[in-house]
Coordinates of C-alpha atoms and ligand atoms in Angstrom, one line a residue:
M1 CA -7.4 -22.7 39.9
G2 CA -6.4 -21.8 43.4
I3 CA -3.3 -20.1 44.5
P4 CA -0.3 -22.5 44.4
H5 CA 0.2 -24.0 47.8
Y6 CA 3.7 -22.6 48.3
I7 CA 2.7 -19.0 47.4
S8 CA -0.3 -19.1 49.7
C9 CA 2.0 -20.4 52.4
R10 CA 4.5 -17.6 51.7
V11 CA 1.8 -14.9 52.0
H12 CA 0.2 -16.2 55.1
N13 CA 3.0 -18.0 56.7
F14 CA 3.6 -15.4 59.3
F15 CA 0.0 -15.7 60.6
L16 CA -0.3 -19.5 60.6
H17 CA -0.2 -21.9 63.5
E18 CA 3.1 -23.6 64.1
D19 CA 2.0 -27.0 62.8
T20 CA 0.5 -25.5 59.6
R21 CA 3.8 -23.6 59.1
A22 CA 5.7 -26.9 59.3
V23 CA 3.5 -28.4 56.5
C24 CA 4.0 -25.3 54.4
F25 CA 7.7 -25.3 54.9
S26 CA 7.9 -29.0 53.8
S27 CA 5.9 -28.2 50.7
M28 CA 8.2 -25.3 49.8
V29 CA 11.3 -27.4 50.2
K30 CA 9.9 -30.0 47.8
M31 CA 9.0 -27.3 45.2
V32 CA 12.4 -25.7 45.4
T33 CA 14.1 -29.1 45.0
V34 CA 12.1 -29.9 41.9
Y35 CA 12.9 -26.5 40.3
A36 CA 16.6 -26.8 41.2
A37 CA 16.8 -30.3 39.6
C38 CA 15.0 -29.0 36.5
A39 CA 17.4 -26.0 36.2
L40 CA 20.4 -28.3 36.6
L41 CA 19.2 -30.6 33.9
C42 CA 18.4 -27.8 31.5
F43 CA 21.8 -26.0 31.9
A44 CA 24.0 -29.0 32.4
P45 CA 25.2 -29.1 28.8
L46 CA 26.2 -25.4 28.9
L47 CA 28.1 -25.9 32.2
V48 CA 30.1 -28.7 30.6
V49 CA 31.1 -27.1 27.3
S50 CA 31.9 -23.5 28.4
D51 CA 35.4 -22.6 29.7
P52 CA 35.5 -21.1 33.1
P53 CA 37.1 -17.7 33.2
V54 CA 40.5 -18.8 34.6
L55 CA 43.5 -16.6 34.0
T56 CA 41.5 -14.6 31.4
Q57 CA 41.6 -11.2 33.1
P58 CA 43.4 -8.6 31.0
E59 CA 46.4 -6.9 32.6
Q60 CA 49.6 -5.0 31.6
V61 CA 47.6 -2.7 29.4
H62 CA 49.7 -0.2 27.3
L63 CA 49.4 2.0 24.3
S64 CA 51.6 2.7 21.3
Y65 CA 51.3 4.8 18.2
P66 CA 51.6 2.7 15.1
G67 CA 52.7 5.6 12.9
V68 CA 49.4 5.9 11.1
P69 CA 47.4 9.1 11.7
G70 CA 44.2 8.5 13.6
S71 CA 45.4 5.1 15.0
M72 CA 46.4 3.7 18.3
V73 CA 47.5 0.2 19.3
V74 CA 46.3 -1.3 22.6
T75 CA 48.4 -4.2 23.9
W76 CA 47.8 -6.3 27.0
T77 CA 48.4 -9.7 28.5
T78 CA 46.3 -12.7 29.7
F79 CA 47.5 -16.0 30.9
N80 CA 44.9 -18.0 29.0
R81 CA 43.7 -17.6 25.5
T82 CA 40.8 -15.2 25.0
D83 CA 39.4 -13.0 22.2
S84 CA 41.1 -9.6 21.7
L85 CA 38.6 -6.8 21.9
V86 CA 38.7 -3.1 22.6
E87 CA 35.4 -1.3 23.3
Y88 CA 35.7 2.4 23.2
S89 CA 34.0 5.7 22.5
P90 CA 34.7 9.4 22.4
W91 CA 34.6 11.0 25.8
G92 CA 31.0 12.1 26.6
D93 CA 29.4 9.8 24.0
I94 CA 27.5 6.6 24.9
L95 CA 30.1 4.4 26.5
F96 CA 31.8 1.7 24.4
H97 CA 29.5 2.1 21.3
K98 CA 32.6 1.3 19.1
S99 CA 34.5 -1.9 19.2
A100 CA 37.6 -3.3 17.4
K101 CA 38.9 -6.8 17.2
G102 CA 42.6 -7.7 17.1
S103 CA 44.9 -10.7 17.4
V104 CA 46.5 -12.7 20.1
T105 CA 50.0 -14.2 20.0
P106 CA 51.2 -16.8 22.5
F107 CA 54.5 -16.0 24.1
V108 CA 56.5 -18.7 25.9
D109 CA 59.3 -17.3 28.1
S110 CA 62.5 -19.2 27.7
G111 CA 63.2 -19.6 31.4
N112 CA 63.1 -23.1 32.9
E113 CA 59.4 -22.9 33.8
K114 CA 58.5 -22.1 30.1
R115 CA 55.7 -19.8 31.4
K116 CA 53.1 -19.1 28.7
M117 CA 51.2 -15.9 28.2
F118 CA 49.0 -14.4 25.5
I119 CA 49.8 -11.0 24.1
H120 CA 46.8 -9.2 22.6
R121 CA 47.1 -6.4 20.1
V122 CA 44.2 -4.3 18.8
T123 CA 44.6 -1.4 16.4
L124 CA 42.0 1.4 16.8
S125 CA 41.6 3.5 13.7
D126 CA 39.6 6.5 12.5
L127 CA 40.3 8.3 15.8
K128 CA 39.7 12.0 15.7
P129 CA 42.7 14.1 16.8
G130 CA 41.9 16.5 19.5
S131 CA 39.2 14.2 21.1
H132 CA 39.6 12.1 24.1
Y133 CA 38.6 8.5 24.1
V134 CA 37.6 6.1 26.9
Y135 CA 38.2 2.4 26.5
H136 CA 38.5 -1.0 28.1
C137 CA 40.0 -4.1 26.6
G138 CA 39.6 -7.8 27.0
S139 CA 36.7 -10.1 26.1
D140 CA 33.6 -11.5 27.6
M141 CA 35.9 -13.6 29.8
G142 CA 37.2 -10.5 31.5
W143 CA 37.5 -6.7 31.0
S144 CA 40.2 -4.4 32.1
D145 CA 39.6 -1.2 34.1
M146 CA 38.5 1.8 32.0
F147 CA 41.2 4.0 30.7
W148 CA 41.4 7.1 28.5
F149 CA 43.7 8.6 25.9
R150 CA 44.1 11.4 23.4
P151 CA 45.0 10.2 19.9
I152 CA 48.3 11.3 18.5
D153 CA 47.8 14.4 16.4
E154 CA 50.5 14.4 13.7
T155 CA 49.7 18.0 13.1
I156 CA 49.9 19.1 16.7
I157 CA 52.0 22.2 17.0
Q158 CA 53.7 21.8 20.3
P159 CA 54.1 18.1 21.3
A160 CA 55.3 17.4 24.8
F161 CA 57.2 14.4 26.1
A162 CA 58.7 12.8 29.2
L163 CA 61.7 10.7 28.4
Y164 CA 64.1 8.5 30.3
G165 CA 65.8 5.1 30.4
D166 CA 66.7 2.5 33.0
L167 CA 63.4 2.3 34.9
G168 CA 63.0 -0.8 37.0
N169 CA 60.2 -2.3 39.0
E170 CA 62.3 -1.9 42.2
N171 CA 63.2 1.6 43.1
P172 CA 61.2 3.3 40.3
Q173 CA 61.9 6.7 41.7
S174 CA 60.3 8.7 38.8
L175 CA 57.1 6.7 38.5
A176 CA 54.9 8.6 40.9
R177 CA 55.7 12.0 39.3
L178 CA 55.1 10.5 35.8
Q179 CA 51.8 9.1 36.9
K180 CA 50.7 12.5 38.1
E181 CA 51.8 14.2 34.9
T182 CA 50.1 11.6 32.8
Q183 CA 46.8 12.1 34.7
L184 CA 47.2 15.9 34.4
G185 CA 47.2 15.3 30.6
I186 CA 50.4 17.3 29.9
L187 CA 52.2 14.6 28.0
D188 CA 51.6 13.6 24.4
A189 CA 53.9 10.5 24.6
I190 CA 56.5 8.9 26.8
L191 CA 59.8 7.7 25.4
H192 CA 61.5 4.9 27.4
I193 CA 65.1 4.7 26.1
G194 CA 65.9 1.1 26.9
D195 CA 66.5 -1.0 30.1
F196 CA 63.2 -2.1 31.6
A197 CA 62.2 -3.9 34.8
Y198 CA 65.7 -5.2 35.7
D199 CA 65.1 -7.6 34.1
M200 CA 62.0 -8.7 32.3
H201 CA 63.1 -12.3 32.0
E202 CA 64.0 -12.6 35.7
D203 CA 62.0 -15.1 37.8
N204 CA 60.7 -16.8 34.7
A205 CA 59.4 -13.4 33.4
R206 CA 57.4 -12.6 36.5
V207 CA 59.6 -9.5 36.9
G208 CA 58.5 -8.5 33.4
D209 CA 54.9 -9.0 34.3
E210 CA 55.2 -7.0 37.4
F211 CA 57.0 -4.1 35.6
M212 CA 54.3 -4.0 32.9
R213 CA 51.6 -3.9 35.6
Q214 CA 53.4 -1.0 37.2
I215 CA 53.7 1.1 34.1
Q216 CA 50.1 0.5 33.1
S217 CA 49.4 3.5 35.3
I218 CA 51.1 5.7 32.7
A219 CA 51.3 3.5 29.6
A220 CA 47.6 2.8 29.4
Y221 CA 47.0 6.6 28.9
V222 CA 49.7 7.9 26.6
P223 CA 51.7 6.1 23.9
Y224 CA 54.6 4.4 25.5
M225 CA 57.3 4.4 22.8
T226 CA 60.4 2.3 23.5
C227 CA 63.8 1.0 22.2
P228 CA 65.7 -2.0 23.5
G229 CA 68.6 -1.8 26.0
N230 CA 71.2 -4.3 27.2
H231 CA 68.9 -5.5 30.0
E232 CA 66.5 -6.9 27.5
S233 CA 69.1 -9.1 25.8
A234 CA 68.1 -12.4 27.4
Y235 CA 66.9 -15.1 25.0
N236 CA 67.6 -12.7 22.1
F237 CA 65.5 -9.9 23.5
S238 CA 62.4 -12.1 23.4
N239 CA 60.5 -10.4 26.3
Y240 CA 61.1 -7.0 24.7
R241 CA 60.1 -8.1 21.2
N242 CA 57.0 -9.9 22.4
R243 CA 55.6 -7.4 24.9
F244 CA 55.8 -4.2 23.0
S245 CA 54.1 -3.1 19.7
M246 CA 56.1 -0.4 18.0
P247 CA 55.5 0.7 14.4
G248 CA 57.0 -1.2 11.5
R249 CA 57.9 -4.9 11.2
T250 CA 61.1 -5.1 13.2
E251 CA 59.5 -6.4 16.5
S252 CA 60.0 -3.0 18.0
L253 CA 63.8 -3.0 17.4
W254 CA 64.0 0.1 15.1
Y255 CA 61.3 2.3 13.7
S256 CA 60.3 5.9 13.2
W257 CA 57.2 8.0 13.6
N258 CA 56.1 11.6 13.2
I259 CA 54.4 14.0 15.6
G260 CA 54.0 17.7 14.9
P261 CA 57.2 19.1 13.5
I262 CA 59.3 16.2 14.7
H263 CA 60.5 13.0 13.1
I264 CA 61.5 10.6 15.9
I265 CA 63.8 7.7 15.1
S266 CA 64.2 4.8 17.6
L267 CA 67.1 2.4 17.1
S268 CA 68.8 -0.5 18.8
T269 CA 72.4 0.2 19.9
E270 CA 72.4 -3.4 21.0
V271 CA 72.9 -4.7 17.5
Y272 CA 76.5 -3.5 17.8
F273 CA 77.1 -5.6 20.9
Y274 CA 75.1 -8.8 20.7
L275 CA 76.5 -10.1 17.4
E276 CA 75.5 -13.7 18.4
F277 CA 71.9 -12.8 17.6
G278 CA 72.8 -11.9 14.0
Q279 CA 75.4 -9.6 12.7
E280 CA 73.2 -8.9 9.8
L281 CA 70.8 -6.9 12.1
L282 CA 73.5 -4.3 12.5
F283 CA 73.7 -3.8 8.7
R284 CA 70.0 -4.0 8.2
Q285 CA 69.4 -1.3 10.8
Y286 CA 72.0 0.9 9.3
D287 CA 70.5 0.6 5.8
W288 CA 67.1 1.3 7.1
L289 CA 68.4 4.4 9.1
K290 CA 70.1 5.7 6.0
Q291 CA 66.9 5.3 3.9
D292 CA 64.7 6.8 6.6
L293 CA 66.9 9.8 7.0
E294 CA 67.1 10.5 3.3
V295 CA 63.4 10.6 2.6
K296 CA 62.3 13.1 5.2
N297 CA 60.2 16.0 4.4
R298 CA 62.3 18.5 6.3
A299 CA 60.1 21.5 5.5
A300 CA 57.1 19.9 7.3
R301 CA 59.2 18.2 10.0
P302 CA 62.3 20.1 10.6
W303 CA 63.3 18.4 13.8
I304 CA 64.9 15.0 13.7
I305 CA 65.4 13.4 17.0
T306 CA 67.0 10.0 17.6
M307 CA 66.7 7.7 20.6
G308 CA 69.0 4.8 21.3
H309 CA 70.1 3.1 24.6
R310 CA 73.9 3.3 24.8
P311 CA 75.4 6.7 24.3
M312 CA 78.1 7.8 21.9
Y313 CA 79.6 10.1 24.6
C314 CA 79.3 9.9 28.4
S315 CA 81.5 10.6 31.4
D316 CA 80.4 8.1 34.0
D317 CA 83.2 6.4 35.9
D318 CA 82.4 2.8 35.0
Q319 CA 85.7 2.1 33.1
D320 CA 83.6 0.6 30.3
D321 CA 81.0 2.5 28.2
C322 CA 82.3 5.6 26.6
T323 CA 85.9 4.8 27.8
T324 CA 87.6 1.6 26.9
F325 CA 84.9 0.3 24.5
D326 CA 83.8 3.1 22.2
S327 CA 82.6 0.9 19.4
F328 CA 78.9 1.4 19.9
V329 CA 78.7 3.6 16.9
G330 CA 80.8 1.3 14.7
R331 CA 83.0 -1.7 15.5
N332 CA 85.9 -2.8 13.3
D333 CA 85.9 -6.5 14.2
T334 CA 83.1 -7.4 11.8
T335 CA 83.3 -8.1 8.1
P336 CA 82.9 -5.6 6.6
A337 CA 83.6 -3.3 9.5
A338 CA 80.3 -2.0 11.0
P339 CA 79.3 1.5 9.8
G340 CA 79.1 4.1 12.5
L341 CA 76.1 6.2 13.5
E342 CA 77.8 9.4 14.3
D343 CA 78.7 10.3 10.8
L344 CA 75.4 9.2 9.5
F345 CA 73.5 11.4 11.9
Y346 CA 75.8 14.3 11.4
L347 CA 75.5 14.1 7.6
H348 CA 71.7 14.1 7.8
G349 CA 71.6 17.0 10.3
V350 CA 70.0 15.1 13.2
D351 CA 69.2 17.8 15.7
V352 CA 69.0 16.0 19.0
E353 CA 70.3 12.5 20.1
L354 CA 68.7 11.0 23.2
W355 CA 70.5 8.2 25.1
A356 CA 70.3 6.4 28.5
H357 CA 72.2 3.4 29.9
E358 CA 74.3 5.5 32.3
H359 CA 72.3 6.0 35.5
T360 CA 72.8 9.7 35.5
Y361 CA 71.8 12.8 33.6
E362 CA 74.3 14.5 31.3
R363 CA 73.9 17.3 28.8
L364 CA 76.6 17.8 26.2
W365 CA 77.6 20.8 24.2
P366 CA 77.0 20.3 20.5
V367 CA 79.5 17.7 19.6
Y368 CA 80.9 15.9 16.6
G369 CA 84.1 13.8 16.3
D370 CA 84.9 14.4 20.0
K371 CA 85.0 18.1 19.4
V372 CA 82.7 20.9 20.6
F373 CA 80.8 22.9 18.0
N374 CA 78.8 25.5 19.9
G375 CA 76.7 28.0 18.1
S376 CA 78.6 30.8 19.8
V377 CA 80.3 31.3 23.1
A378 CA 77.4 33.3 24.5
E379 CA 74.7 31.1 23.0
P380 CA 76.0 27.6 22.5
Y381 CA 72.6 26.1 21.6
T382 CA 71.5 28.9 19.2
N383 CA 72.3 27.6 15.7
P384 CA 74.6 24.8 17.1
K385 CA 77.1 23.4 14.6
A386 CA 76.6 19.8 15.6
P387 CA 74.0 17.5 17.1
V388 CA 73.0 18.0 20.8
H389 CA 73.3 14.8 22.9
I390 CA 71.3 14.2 26.1
I391 CA 71.9 11.1 28.4
T392 CA 69.0 10.5 30.7
G393 CA 69.2 7.1 32.4
S394 CA 68.4 7.9 36.0
A395 CA 64.6 7.1 36.2
G396 CA 65.3 4.7 39.0
C397 CA 66.1 1.0 39.3
K398 CA 67.6 -1.4 41.7
E399 CA 71.2 -0.7 40.4
K400 CA 70.8 2.8 41.8
T401 CA 72.7 5.7 40.2
D402 CA 76.3 5.8 38.8
R403 CA 79.3 7.9 39.7
F404 CA 80.9 10.4 37.4
N405 CA 84.5 10.5 36.2
P406 CA 86.0 13.6 37.9
N407 CA 87.7 14.7 34.7
P408 CA 85.1 14.9 32.0
K409 CA 86.0 16.0 28.5
D410 CA 85.3 19.4 27.1
W411 CA 82.0 18.4 25.6
S412 CA 80.4 17.7 29.0
A413 CA 78.2 20.7 29.8
F414 CA 76.1 19.6 32.9
R415 CA 75.9 16.5 35.0
S416 CA 73.7 15.2 37.8
T417 CA 73.4 12.0 39.7
D418 CA 69.9 12.8 41.0
Y419 CA 67.1 10.4 40.1
G420 CA 64.8 11.9 37.5
Y421 CA 63.7 12.2 33.9
T422 CA 63.6 14.7 31.1
H423 CA 60.9 16.9 29.6
M424 CA 61.1 17.8 26.0
Q425 CA 58.7 20.1 24.1
V426 CA 59.0 21.4 20.6
V427 CA 57.4 24.9 20.4
N428 CA 57.8 25.6 16.7
H429 CA 60.1 25.0 13.8
T430 CA 62.9 27.0 15.4
H431 CA 62.6 26.3 19.2
L432 CA 62.9 23.1 21.2
Y433 CA 63.0 23.0 25.1
L434 CA 64.7 20.3 27.2
G435 CA 64.6 20.3 31.0
Q436 CA 65.7 17.8 33.6
V437 CA 63.3 17.0 36.5
S438 CA 65.0 15.9 39.7
D439 CA 63.0 13.5 41.9
D440 CA 65.6 14.0 44.6
Q441 CA 64.7 17.7 44.7
A442 CA 60.9 17.4 44.7
G443 CA 60.4 17.7 41.0
K444 CA 62.6 20.8 40.6
T445 CA 63.9 21.4 37.1
I446 CA 67.6 21.4 37.7
D447 CA 68.8 22.0 34.1
S448 CA 67.2 23.3 31.0
I449 CA 68.1 24.6 27.6
W450 CA 66.5 26.0 24.5
I451 CA 67.8 24.8 21.2
I452 CA 67.2 27.5 18.7
K453 CA 67.7 26.8 15.0
D454 CA 67.1 29.0 12.0
K455 CA 68.1 26.1 9.7
H456 CA 67.9 22.4 10.0
G457 CA 69.8 19.7 8.1
Y458 CA 73.4 19.3 7.2
D459 CA 73.6 22.9 6.0
A460 CA 72.8 24.1 9.4
W461 CA 76.3 23.1 10.6
F462 CA 78.0 25.8 8.5
Ligands
FE2_1 FE1 71.9 -0.2 29.9

């Protein structure tokens, strides 16, 4: 058998006479045409039945801690239905040799376009604390970039956090600094205390998509723990409830989790305001809070820290919150009257209460019942006789910052209208650090305190 004509032509083509080259070329064209036709016939059925990868690219990737040691939830969005897979591996191992499958939930925004998206959730388990993991998420229809994270270690001794509220996708002043801190690996978790995007439902939820894309730069690397704010209220908080994946079965409205010596409780202050979405939510949350606070192992986790969007105390000059309408901790126009949170938290010895909503930073002296209960004149935060409140809602959004009332009450200790966010680190069972980072002042810490407690719980107040 001789060499096939087209191959011999290909080998010798360069040396052949012009007429001979023309014959060879014609022969090759025929051969290629025959092969192409065969290939088309062979693969035609596959081309017809397989879905083209349209709108299947994962985006808006973010992490959350489900409250189970050694676990992490990866959440992301596609705009067409796909499988929900995470491929991952410990840093330094063969890449992606582990995989986990999750579930996908369709979410239809309630705006007039009724835009549909698919929210994917995959829980990774058996993660080793102290290791770093690399991962990507998606499916064979499209994979995300590769990210990394460090699993939450519930036994970590000195957990460190960034916390803030009121971050929008326009004017997100704090985002660049948070991105850098995330990449430096100095944060164990980020706490976003309500009010996202401004607002997630706007432009038929495209603003929500854009915001979630923006925070992927931090939220794909550290657990991004949230609570709802008033800016999430549209369509009964549906964008918030569908896009986040907090622990428990409350669609991220209220939950608690542990990290090191801290028990963190996240709650919805909005159940006191939006009664049209169910007055019973207010009472359900209160009952849950009571139960959660009563069963704590205070010896192992002495620090109890709450986070909720609208503060109990504040001194912004908006003639509304904290002034004319102070029912956020218990309104009396429901039947029965809504129970308040201040007494509940005081009776269970909550150490620190984190709030946002006001687009400023305000640190309070230890306060209860509108009265100051400092530890001592010289050291107000050493063995304080009431919870310490921090309001940190100046991360940056299109509504800019707020003004302060020029005549704050006695409990107001420090105020700033700079954009920024708060650092928090628990050092041991007795010492907790809080510091306010100013974006206006190039990352300078403009306020800091140490809360020092020899005792925790209700008895610590006396
Ligand atoms: Fe707010």
